[in-house]
PDB file of C-alpha atoms in Angstrom:
ATOM      1  CA  UNK M   1    -116.658 -85.248 201.498  1.00 52.00           C
ATOM      2  CA  UNK M   2    -116.246 -89.214 201.807  1.00 59.00           C
ATOM      3  CA  UNK M   3    -113.731 -92.054 200.790  1.00 63.00           C
ATOM      4  CA  UNK M   4    -114.479 -93.268 197.754  1.00 66.00           C
ATOM      5  CA  UNK M   5    -114.563 -97.037 197.016  1.00 87.00           C
ATOM      6  CA  UNK M   6    -111.137 -98.206 195.879  1.00 93.00           C
ATOM      7  CA  UNK M   7    -109.603-101.239 194.907  1.00 95.00           C
ATOM      8  CA  UNK M   8    -106.219-101.692 195.701  1.00 96.00           C
ATOM      9  CA  UNK M   9    -103.732-103.843 193.575  1.00 96.00           C
ATOM     10  CA  UNK M  10    -100.023-104.030 192.310  1.00 97.00           C
ATOM     11  CA  UNK M  11     -99.250-102.077 189.522  1.00 97.00           C
ATOM     12  CA  UNK M  12     -99.307-103.430 186.000  1.00 95.00           C
ATOM     13  CA  UNK M  13     -97.613-102.543 183.136  1.00 94.00           C
ATOM     14  CA  UNK M  14    -100.452-100.684 181.223  1.00 95.00           C
ATOM     15  CA  UNK M  15    -101.041 -98.328 184.295  1.00 97.00           C
ATOM     16  CA  UNK M  16     -97.745 -96.142 183.711  1.00 97.00           C
ATOM     17  CA  UNK M  17     -99.383 -93.747 181.421  1.00 98.00           C
ATOM     18  CA  UNK M  18    -102.381 -92.989 184.128  1.00 98.00           C
ATOM     19  CA  UNK M  19     -99.579 -92.891 187.006  1.00 98.00           C
ATOM     20  CA  UNK M  20     -97.162 -90.816 185.326  1.00 98.00           C
ATOM     21  CA  UNK M  21    -100.207 -88.410 184.045  1.00 98.00           C
ATOM     22  CA  UNK M  22    -100.515 -88.637 187.568  1.00 98.00           C
ATOM     23  CA  UNK M  23     -97.969 -87.584 188.813  1.00 98.00           C
ATOM     24  CA  UNK M  24     -96.855 -84.525 186.092  1.00 98.00           C
ATOM     25  CA  UNK M  25     -98.603 -81.865 187.936  1.00 96.00           C
ATOM     26  CA  UNK M  26     -96.686 -82.896 191.602  1.00 96.00           C
ATOM     27  CA  UNK M  27     -93.013 -81.790 189.236  1.00 97.00           C
ATOM     28  CA  UNK M  28     -94.516 -79.191 187.067  1.00 96.00           C
ATOM     29  CA  UNK M  29     -96.811 -77.290 189.556  1.00 95.00           C
ATOM     30  CA  UNK M  30     -95.713 -77.594 193.218  1.00 94.00           C
ATOM     31  CA  UNK M  31     -91.923 -78.724 195.098  1.00 92.00           C
ATOM     32  CA  UNK M  32     -93.292 -81.774 197.039  1.00 91.00           C
ATOM     33  CA  UNK M  33     -90.876 -83.878 195.406  1.00 90.00           C
ATOM     34  CA  UNK M  34     -87.656 -82.556 193.219  1.00 94.00           C
ATOM     35  CA  UNK M  35     -88.379 -83.752 190.014  1.00 95.00           C
ATOM     36  CA  UNK M  36     -87.441 -80.600 187.339  1.00 94.00           C
ATOM     37  CA  UNK M  37     -88.797 -82.678 184.914  1.00 96.00           C
ATOM     38  CA  UNK M  38     -91.453 -85.294 184.557  1.00 97.00           C
ATOM     39  CA  UNK M  39     -91.641 -88.939 183.904  1.00 97.00           C
ATOM     40  CA  UNK M  40     -93.437 -89.846 180.438  1.00 98.00           C
ATOM     41  CA  UNK M  41     -95.037 -93.510 180.537  1.00 97.00           C
ATOM     42  CA  UNK M  42     -91.817 -96.056 179.522  1.00 97.00           C
ATOM     43  CA  UNK M  43     -90.052 -94.236 182.484  1.00 98.00           C
ATOM     44  CA  UNK M  44     -92.402 -94.406 184.882  1.00 97.00           C
ATOM     45  CA  UNK M  45     -92.424 -98.394 183.809  1.00 96.00           C
ATOM     46  CA  UNK M  46     -89.073 -98.388 184.387  1.00 97.00           C
ATOM     47  CA  UNK M  47     -89.138 -97.187 188.009  1.00 96.00           C
ATOM     48  CA  UNK M  48     -91.784 -99.906 188.467  1.00 96.00           C
ATOM     49  CA  UNK M  49     -89.826-102.534 186.651  1.00 94.00           C
ATOM     50  CA  UNK M  50     -86.471-101.324 188.678  1.00 95.00           C
ATOM     51  CA  UNK M  51     -87.765-102.272 191.739  1.00 93.00           C
ATOM     52  CA  UNK M  52     -89.900-105.440 190.971  1.00 91.00           C
ATOM     53  CA  UNK M  53     -89.393-106.962 194.870  1.00 91.00           C
ATOM     54  CA  UNK M  54     -90.680-104.049 196.338  1.00 94.00           C
ATOM     55  CA  UNK M  55     -94.730-102.969 197.115  1.00 96.00           C
ATOM     56  CA  UNK M  56     -95.762-100.659 193.727  1.00 97.00           C
ATOM     57  CA  UNK M  57     -99.538-100.195 194.563  1.00 98.00           C
ATOM     58  CA  UNK M  58    -102.128 -98.665 192.636  1.00 98.00           C
ATOM     59  CA  UNK M  59    -105.891 -97.766 193.515  1.00 97.00           C
ATOM     60  CA  UNK M  60    -108.719 -97.544 190.847  1.00 96.00           C
ATOM     61  CA  UNK M  61    -112.306 -96.585 191.759  1.00 93.00           C
ATOM     62  CA  UNK M  62    -115.459 -98.239 190.756  1.00 91.00           C
ATOM     63  CA  UNK M  63    -115.309 -97.110 187.486  1.00 92.00           C
ATOM     64  CA  UNK M  64    -111.354 -98.709 186.984  1.00 92.00           C
ATOM     65  CA  UNK M  65    -109.555 -95.106 186.872  1.00 95.00           C
ATOM     66  CA  UNK M  66    -106.518 -94.028 188.692  1.00 97.00           C
ATOM     67  CA  UNK M  67    -107.088 -92.803 192.114  1.00 97.00           C
ATOM     68  CA  UNK M  68    -103.532 -93.252 192.723  1.00 98.00           C
ATOM     69  CA  UNK M  69    -100.184 -95.198 193.254  1.00 98.00           C
ATOM     70  CA  UNK M  70     -97.933 -95.709 196.429  1.00 98.00           C
ATOM     71  CA  UNK M  71     -94.738 -97.242 196.720  1.00 98.00           C
ATOM     72  CA  UNK M  72     -91.500 -97.987 198.790  1.00 98.00           C
ATOM     73  CA  UNK M  73     -88.276 -98.588 197.458  1.00 97.00           C
ATOM     74  CA  UNK M  74     -85.242 -99.788 199.085  1.00 95.00           C
ATOM     75  CA  UNK M  75     -84.374 -96.444 201.829  1.00 96.00           C
ATOM     76  CA  UNK M  76     -80.488 -97.072 200.869  1.00 95.00           C
ATOM     77  CA  UNK M  77     -78.569 -99.159 198.601  1.00 92.00           C
ATOM     78  CA  UNK M  78     -76.223-100.520 201.501  1.00 93.00           C
ATOM     79  CA  UNK M  79     -76.621-104.007 203.372  1.00 88.00           C
ATOM     80  CA  UNK M  80     -77.426-103.151 206.233  1.00 88.00           C
ATOM     81  CA  UNK M  81     -79.967-101.327 205.803  1.00 92.00           C
ATOM     82  CA  UNK M  82     -81.792-103.840 203.414  1.00 91.00           C
ATOM     83  CA  UNK M  83     -84.749-104.025 206.541  1.00 92.00           C
ATOM     84  CA  UNK M  84     -85.604-100.403 205.521  1.00 95.00           C
ATOM     85  CA  UNK M  85     -87.706 -98.594 203.055  1.00 97.00           C
ATOM     86  CA  UNK M  86     -88.686 -95.512 201.783  1.00 98.00           C
ATOM     87  CA  UNK M  87     -92.428 -94.218 200.862  1.00 98.00           C
ATOM     88  CA  UNK M  88     -93.763 -92.641 198.707  1.00 98.00           C
ATOM     89  CA  UNK M  89     -97.776 -91.970 197.989  1.00 98.00           C
ATOM     90  CA  UNK M  90     -99.515 -89.585 194.803  1.00 97.00           C
ATOM     91  CA  UNK M  91    -102.983 -89.259 194.100  1.00 97.00           C
ATOM     92  CA  UNK M  92    -105.383 -87.696 191.633  1.00 95.00           C
ATOM     93  CA  UNK M  93    -107.452 -85.653 194.065  1.00 91.00           C
ATOM     94  CA  UNK M  94    -105.810 -84.646 197.816  1.00 88.00           C
ATOM     95  CA  UNK M  95    -107.758 -84.547 200.365  1.00 87.00           C
ATOM     96  CA  UNK M  96    -110.309 -87.459 199.772  1.00 91.00           C
ATOM     97  CA  UNK M  97    -108.799 -90.604 201.891  1.00 93.00           C
ATOM     98  CA  UNK M  98    -106.527 -92.405 198.630  1.00 96.00           C
ATOM     99  CA  UNK M  99    -103.544 -91.784 200.002  1.00 96.00           C
ATOM    100  CA  UNK M 100    -104.806 -93.086 203.222  1.00 96.00           C
ATOM    101  CA  UNK M 101    -105.708 -95.967 201.990  1.00 96.00           C
ATOM    102  CA  UNK M 102    -102.583 -96.393 199.457  1.00 97.00           C
ATOM    103  CA  UNK M 103    -100.359 -96.192 202.109  1.00 98.00           C
ATOM    104  CA  UNK M 104    -102.084 -98.316 204.950  1.00 97.00           C
ATOM    105  CA  UNK M 105    -101.471-100.690 202.606  1.00 97.00           C
ATOM    106  CA  UNK M 106     -98.199-100.267 201.514  1.00 98.00           C
ATOM    107  CA  UNK M 107     -97.379-100.047 204.969  1.00 98.00           C
ATOM    108  CA  UNK M 108     -98.577-103.549 205.318  1.00 96.00           C
ATOM    109  CA  UNK M 109     -97.273-104.912 202.254  1.00 95.00           C
ATOM    110  CA  UNK M 110     -93.519-104.093 204.058  1.00 95.00           C
ATOM    111  CA  UNK M 111     -94.906-105.435 207.087  1.00 93.00           C
ATOM    112  CA  UNK M 112     -95.479-108.919 206.081  1.00 91.00           C
ATOM    113  CA  UNK M 113     -92.932-109.015 203.316  1.00 91.00           C
ATOM    114  CA  UNK M 114     -90.441-108.693 206.880  1.00 90.00           C
ATOM    115  CA  UNK M 115     -89.459-104.809 206.303  1.00 93.00           C
ATOM    116  CA  UNK M 116     -88.801-103.148 209.749  1.00 94.00           C
ATOM    117  CA  UNK M 117     -89.110 -99.848 209.337  1.00 96.00           C
ATOM    118  CA  UNK M 118     -90.547 -97.256 207.140  1.00 98.00           C
ATOM    119  CA  UNK M 119     -89.553 -93.235 206.064  1.00 98.00           C
ATOM    120  CA  UNK M 120     -90.796 -90.768 204.577  1.00 98.00           C
ATOM    121  CA  UNK M 121     -88.855 -87.480 203.208  1.00 98.00           C
ATOM    122  CA  UNK M 122     -90.900 -83.973 202.753  1.00 98.00           C
ATOM    123  CA  UNK M 123     -89.883 -81.569 201.465  1.00 97.00           C
ATOM    124  CA  UNK M 124     -91.416 -78.587 203.890  1.00 97.00           C
ATOM    125  CA  UNK M 125     -94.205 -76.767 204.264  1.00 95.00           C
ATOM    126  CA  UNK M 126     -96.633 -79.670 203.134  1.00 95.00           C
ATOM    127  CA  UNK M 127     -98.945 -80.086 205.965  1.00 96.00           C
ATOM    128  CA  UNK M 128    -100.962 -82.153 204.449  1.00 94.00           C
ATOM    129  CA  UNK M 129     -98.341 -84.799 204.004  1.00 96.00           C
ATOM    130  CA  UNK M 130     -96.875 -84.043 207.424  1.00 97.00           C
ATOM    131  CA  UNK M 131    -100.834 -85.348 208.324  1.00 96.00           C
ATOM    132  CA  UNK M 132    -101.525 -88.460 206.446  1.00 97.00           C
ATOM    133  CA  UNK M 133     -97.554 -89.520 207.787  1.00 98.00           C
ATOM    134  CA  UNK M 134     -98.478 -88.954 211.512  1.00 98.00           C
ATOM    135  CA  UNK M 135    -102.312 -90.339 211.541  1.00 97.00           C
ATOM    136  CA  UNK M 136    -100.784 -93.593 210.065  1.00 98.00           C
ATOM    137  CA  UNK M 137     -98.351 -92.902 213.041  1.00 98.00           C
ATOM    138  CA  UNK M 138     -95.149 -91.831 211.392  1.00 98.00           C
ATOM    139  CA  UNK M 139     -93.117 -89.477 213.683  1.00 98.00           C
ATOM    140  CA  UNK M 140     -90.552 -86.701 212.569  1.00 98.00           C
ATOM    141  CA  UNK M 141     -86.813 -87.893 213.816  1.00 98.00           C
ATOM    142  CA  UNK M 142     -85.426 -84.770 211.696  1.00 98.00           C
ATOM    143  CA  UNK M 143     -84.793 -81.771 208.979  1.00 98.00           C
ATOM    144  CA  UNK M 144     -82.342 -81.466 206.485  1.00 98.00           C
ATOM    145  CA  UNK M 145     -82.544 -77.574 206.365  1.00 98.00           C
ATOM    146  CA  UNK M 146     -81.893 -75.937 202.074  1.00 98.00           C
ATOM    147  CA  UNK M 147     -81.831 -79.318 201.281  1.00 97.00           C
ATOM    148  CA  UNK M 148     -83.097 -79.162 197.841  1.00 96.00           C
ATOM    149  CA  UNK M 149     -83.879 -75.804 195.823  1.00 96.00           C
ATOM    150  CA  UNK M 150     -87.361 -75.295 193.101  1.00 96.00           C
ATOM    151  CA  UNK M 151     -89.502 -73.133 191.219  1.00 93.00           C
ATOM    152  CA  UNK M 152     -87.345 -70.186 193.158  1.00 95.00           C
ATOM    153  CA  UNK M 153     -86.932 -71.135 196.669  1.00 95.00           C
ATOM    154  CA  UNK M 154     -85.269 -73.456 198.951  1.00 97.00           C
ATOM    155  CA  UNK M 155     -86.511 -76.073 200.427  1.00 96.00           C
ATOM    156  CA  UNK M 156     -86.209 -77.832 203.657  1.00 98.00           C
ATOM    157  CA  UNK M 157     -86.999 -82.068 204.204  1.00 98.00           C
ATOM    158  CA  UNK M 158     -88.447 -83.302 207.226  1.00 98.00           C
ATOM    159  CA  UNK M 159     -87.946 -87.067 207.187  1.00 98.00           C
ATOM    160  CA  UNK M 160     -90.396 -89.027 209.099  1.00 99.00           C
ATOM    161  CA  UNK M 161     -90.342 -92.645 211.049  1.00 98.00           C
ATOM    162  CA  UNK M 162     -92.706 -95.545 211.091  1.00 98.00           C
ATOM    163  CA  UNK M 163     -91.609 -99.020 212.911  1.00 97.00           C
ATOM    164  CA  UNK M 164     -93.014-101.466 210.839  1.00 95.00           C
ATOM    165  CA  UNK M 165     -92.468-104.369 213.381  1.00 90.00           C
ATOM    166  CA  UNK M 166     -89.949-104.879 216.962  1.00 80.00           C
ATOM    167  CA  UNK M 167     -86.769-105.051 216.333  1.00 76.00           C
ATOM    168  CA  UNK M 168     -85.405-106.715 219.676  1.00 71.00           C
ATOM    169  CA  UNK M 169     -84.036-109.686 217.843  1.00 72.00           C
ATOM    170  CA  UNK M 170     -82.011-110.413 214.695  1.00 69.00           C
ATOM    171  CA  UNK M 171     -83.391-110.353 211.165  1.00 72.00           C
ATOM    172  CA  UNK M 172     -84.493-112.523 208.767  1.00 74.00           C
ATOM    173  CA  UNK M 173     -83.982-110.594 205.272  1.00 68.00           C
ATOM    174  CA  UNK M 174     -87.107-109.279 203.791  1.00 72.00           C
ATOM    175  CA  UNK M 175     -89.122-111.251 201.104  1.00 64.00           C
ATOM    176  CA  UNK M 176     -91.656-110.063 199.070  1.00 59.00           C
ATOM    177  CA  UNK M 177     -95.109-109.728 200.861  1.00 52.00           C
ATOM    178  CA  UNK M 178     -98.419-110.861 199.962  1.00 50.00           C
ATOM    179  CA  UNK M 179    -100.282-108.328 198.043  1.00 54.00           C
ATOM    180  CA  UNK M 180    -103.288-106.923 198.733  1.00 56.00           C
ATOM    181  CA  UNK M 181    -106.667-107.607 197.785  1.00 49.00           C
ATOM    182  CA  UNK M 182    -109.622-105.267 197.480  1.00 46.00           C
ATOM    183  CA  UNK M 183    -109.167-102.728 200.587  1.00 46.00           C
ATOM    184  CA  UNK M 184    -112.023-100.515 201.787  1.00 41.00           C
ATOM    185  CA  UNK M 185    -110.897 -97.511 203.931  1.00 39.00           C
ATOM    186  CA  UNK M 186    -112.176 -98.334 207.738  1.00 37.00           C
TER     187      UNK M 186
END
């Protein structure tokens, strides 16, 4: 199946309803994340607004419909972590290449903004997410056994890491990177 033509842009407040609808099945029907209650549009909007300096991107198809969204948030709250982000991606139709386009745009935006390390937590097993992250250059760095309980079973969480830049010199504080223009798959 060919990768659809996509426009990637920063999230707008008007995207919150479609983002919440896209995310709901991930919460209710899968164990790919550990939320128990799917957020509504208002909560999704609050989540985006809580991190205005970090990239939240959406991909829309040629008809303007939401094909997916991805974001990078602070990895941890302590000051020494400020050069690191944790990434996530959700797509309307997994396996069509939307996730790779979105994640690459998020990673590029983070690198341009001065963030140096990207991490991803993946509930296991999840071959599709593992494959996507490894294709994008992430490497597995560890596993937290039985870290969460959802849908009647214990779940391990694997951690993946990807450097966004060489870190041989002392870093400068990150700043929001340029926002992506329309992105076409390579």
